[in-house]
PDB file of C-alpha atoms in Angstrom:
ATOM      1  CA  UNK A 473       6.410   8.460   4.462  1.00 44.00           C
ATOM      2  CA  UNK A 474       6.191   9.078   0.737  1.00 43.00           C
ATOM      3  CA  UNK A 475       2.760   9.321  -0.838  1.00 48.00           C
ATOM      4  CA  UNK A 476       2.231   8.634  -4.517  1.00 48.00           C
ATOM      5  CA  UNK A 477      -0.866   9.593  -6.439  1.00 55.00           C
ATOM      6  CA  UNK A 478      -2.326   6.304  -7.650  1.00 54.00           C
ATOM      7  CA  UNK A 479      -4.625   8.072 -10.108  1.00 55.00           C
ATOM      8  CA  UNK A 480      -1.600   9.587 -11.881  1.00 53.00           C
ATOM      9  CA  UNK A 481       0.059   6.175 -12.147  1.00 54.00           C
ATOM     10  CA  UNK A 482      -3.066   4.599 -13.636  1.00 55.00           C
ATOM     11  CA  UNK A 483      -3.541   7.502 -16.056  1.00 55.00           C
ATOM     12  CA  UNK A 484       0.053   7.121 -17.272  1.00 53.00           C
ATOM     13  CA  UNK A 485      -0.479   3.410 -17.863  1.00 57.00           C
ATOM     14  CA  UNK A 486      -3.726   4.036 -19.739  1.00 58.00           C
ATOM     15  CA  UNK A 487      -2.164   6.713 -21.956  1.00 59.00           C
ATOM     16  CA  UNK A 488       0.803   4.475 -22.735  1.00 61.00           C
ATOM     17  CA  UNK A 489      -1.544   1.736 -23.960  1.00 64.00           C
ATOM     18  CA  UNK A 490      -0.883  -0.655 -21.069  1.00 62.00           C
ATOM     19  CA  UNK A 491      -3.979  -2.005 -19.402  1.00 70.00           C
ATOM     20  CA  UNK A 492      -3.577  -2.104 -15.637  1.00 69.00           C
ATOM     21  CA  UNK A 493      -5.368  -4.794 -13.710  1.00 87.00           C
ATOM     22  CA  UNK A 494      -3.217  -5.682 -10.721  1.00 90.00           C
ATOM     23  CA  UNK A 495      -1.040  -3.189  -8.894  1.00 92.00           C
ATOM     24  CA  UNK A 496       1.388  -3.419  -6.013  1.00 94.00           C
ATOM     25  CA  UNK A 497       1.940  -0.341  -3.887  1.00 95.00           C
ATOM     26  CA  UNK A 498       5.197  -0.459  -1.920  1.00 96.00           C
ATOM     27  CA  UNK A 499       5.265   1.793   1.138  1.00 96.00           C
ATOM     28  CA  UNK A 500       8.565   2.234   2.999  1.00 96.00           C
ATOM     29  CA  UNK A 501       8.035   2.584   6.762  1.00 96.00           C
ATOM     30  CA  UNK A 502      10.510   3.821   9.352  1.00 96.00           C
ATOM     31  CA  UNK A 503       9.082   4.512  12.820  1.00 96.00           C
ATOM     32  CA  UNK A 504       5.616   5.073  11.376  1.00 96.00           C
ATOM     33  CA  UNK A 505       3.513   3.622  14.201  1.00 95.00           C
ATOM     34  CA  UNK A 506       1.763   6.959  14.783  1.00 96.00           C
ATOM     35  CA  UNK A 507       0.582   7.330  11.182  1.00 97.00           C
ATOM     36  CA  UNK A 508       0.225   3.715  10.012  1.00 97.00           C
ATOM     37  CA  UNK A 509      -3.457   3.324  11.013  1.00 97.00           C
ATOM     38  CA  UNK A 510      -4.494   6.420   9.055  1.00 97.00           C
ATOM     39  CA  UNK A 511      -2.291   5.473   6.090  1.00 97.00           C
ATOM     40  CA  UNK A 512      -3.900   2.033   6.026  1.00 97.00           C
ATOM     41  CA  UNK A 513      -7.390   3.498   6.198  1.00 97.00           C
ATOM     42  CA  UNK A 514      -6.703   5.850   3.284  1.00 96.00           C
ATOM     43  CA  UNK A 515      -5.076   3.159   1.153  1.00 96.00           C
ATOM     44  CA  UNK A 516      -8.033   0.829   1.782  1.00 96.00           C
ATOM     45  CA  UNK A 517     -10.415   3.537   0.624  1.00 96.00           C
ATOM     46  CA  UNK A 518      -8.344   4.212  -2.491  1.00 94.00           C
ATOM     47  CA  UNK A 519      -8.072   0.511  -3.386  1.00 94.00           C
ATOM     48  CA  UNK A 520     -11.810  -0.015  -2.896  1.00 95.00           C
ATOM     49  CA  UNK A 521     -12.618   2.987  -5.088  1.00 94.00           C
ATOM     50  CA  UNK A 522     -10.317   1.763  -7.850  1.00 92.00           C
ATOM     51  CA  UNK A 523     -11.794  -1.747  -7.664  1.00 92.00           C
ATOM     52  CA  UNK A 524     -15.335  -0.378  -7.913  1.00 92.00           C
ATOM     53  CA  UNK A 525     -14.323   1.588 -11.026  1.00 90.00           C
ATOM     54  CA  UNK A 526     -12.744  -1.604 -12.412  1.00 88.00           C
ATOM     55  CA  UNK A 527      -9.360   0.105 -12.685  1.00 89.00           C
ATOM     56  CA  UNK A 528      -7.680  -2.675 -10.675  1.00 92.00           C
ATOM     57  CA  UNK A 529      -8.460  -6.229  -9.728  1.00 91.00           C
ATOM     58  CA  UNK A 530      -9.180  -7.513  -6.255  1.00 91.00           C
ATOM     59  CA  UNK A 531      -5.756  -9.130  -5.990  1.00 92.00           C
ATOM     60  CA  UNK A 532      -3.906  -5.790  -5.938  1.00 95.00           C
ATOM     61  CA  UNK A 533      -1.772  -5.327  -2.836  1.00 96.00           C
ATOM     62  CA  UNK A 534      -0.082  -2.853  -0.549  1.00 97.00           C
ATOM     63  CA  UNK A 535       3.322  -3.951   0.707  1.00 97.00           C
ATOM     64  CA  UNK A 536       4.613  -2.183   3.794  1.00 97.00           C
ATOM     65  CA  UNK A 537       8.396  -2.387   4.149  1.00 97.00           C
ATOM     66  CA  UNK A 538       9.639  -1.859   7.710  1.00 97.00           C
ATOM     67  CA  UNK A 539      13.095  -0.309   7.353  1.00 94.00           C
ATOM     68  CA  UNK A 540      14.402  -1.315  10.794  1.00 94.00           C
ATOM     69  CA  UNK A 541      11.983   0.749  12.869  1.00 96.00           C
ATOM     70  CA  UNK A 542      12.633   1.124  16.587  1.00 95.00           C
ATOM     71  CA  UNK A 543       8.953   1.503  17.480  1.00 97.00           C
ATOM     72  CA  UNK A 544       6.068  -0.952  17.037  1.00 96.00           C
ATOM     73  CA  UNK A 545       5.696  -0.382  13.288  1.00 97.00           C
ATOM     74  CA  UNK A 546       6.395  -4.051  12.528  1.00 97.00           C
ATOM     75  CA  UNK A 547       3.807  -5.375  14.974  1.00 97.00           C
ATOM     76  CA  UNK A 548       1.233  -3.033  13.433  1.00 97.00           C
ATOM     77  CA  UNK A 549       2.128  -4.215   9.937  1.00 98.00           C
ATOM     78  CA  UNK A 550       1.699  -7.823  11.062  1.00 97.00           C
ATOM     79  CA  UNK A 551      -1.703  -7.063  12.606  1.00 97.00           C
ATOM     80  CA  UNK A 552      -2.855  -5.198   9.488  1.00 97.00           C
ATOM     81  CA  UNK A 553      -1.789  -8.039   7.186  1.00 97.00           C
ATOM     82  CA  UNK A 554      -3.641 -10.596   9.330  1.00 97.00           C
ATOM     83  CA  UNK A 555      -6.856  -8.548   9.127  1.00 96.00           C
ATOM     84  CA  UNK A 556      -6.693  -7.506   5.478  1.00 95.00           C
ATOM     85  CA  UNK A 557      -5.504  -9.796   2.663  1.00 93.00           C
ATOM     86  CA  UNK A 558      -4.646  -6.768   0.496  1.00 94.00           C
ATOM     87  CA  UNK A 559      -1.782  -5.833   2.836  1.00 97.00           C
ATOM     88  CA  UNK A 560       1.537  -7.595   3.284  1.00 96.00           C
ATOM     89  CA  UNK A 561       4.701  -6.753   5.139  1.00 96.00           C
ATOM     90  CA  UNK A 562       8.445  -7.115   4.725  1.00 96.00           C
ATOM     91  CA  UNK A 563      10.819  -6.499   7.647  1.00 96.00           C
ATOM     92  CA  UNK A 564      14.355  -5.273   7.005  1.00 93.00           C
ATOM     93  CA  UNK A 565      16.934  -5.322   9.789  1.00 86.00           C
ATOM     94  CA  UNK A 566      18.118  -1.776   9.083  1.00 80.00           C
ATOM     95  CA  UNK A 567      17.357   1.341   7.104  1.00 74.00           C
TER      96      UNK A 567
END
């Protein structure tokens, strides 16, 4: 799973004169059931911190993209998106 530094993205936008309010973080997932809970926890913490600092608005989202996983990644994504409105999922049939 690729991890991008959100702080670097926001700093780039600020330096380029673009004010960032709403962001979408797209996370590709392929057989990630073992790490998805921890990834979700860390992304929640990051989003909350950025909202408290007024760097992003409350309607920012994380979009998990299941790239045809053979494990229960998709069911976890569905459960996460039901519990947390900041998370959504897209299921692809293959990688």
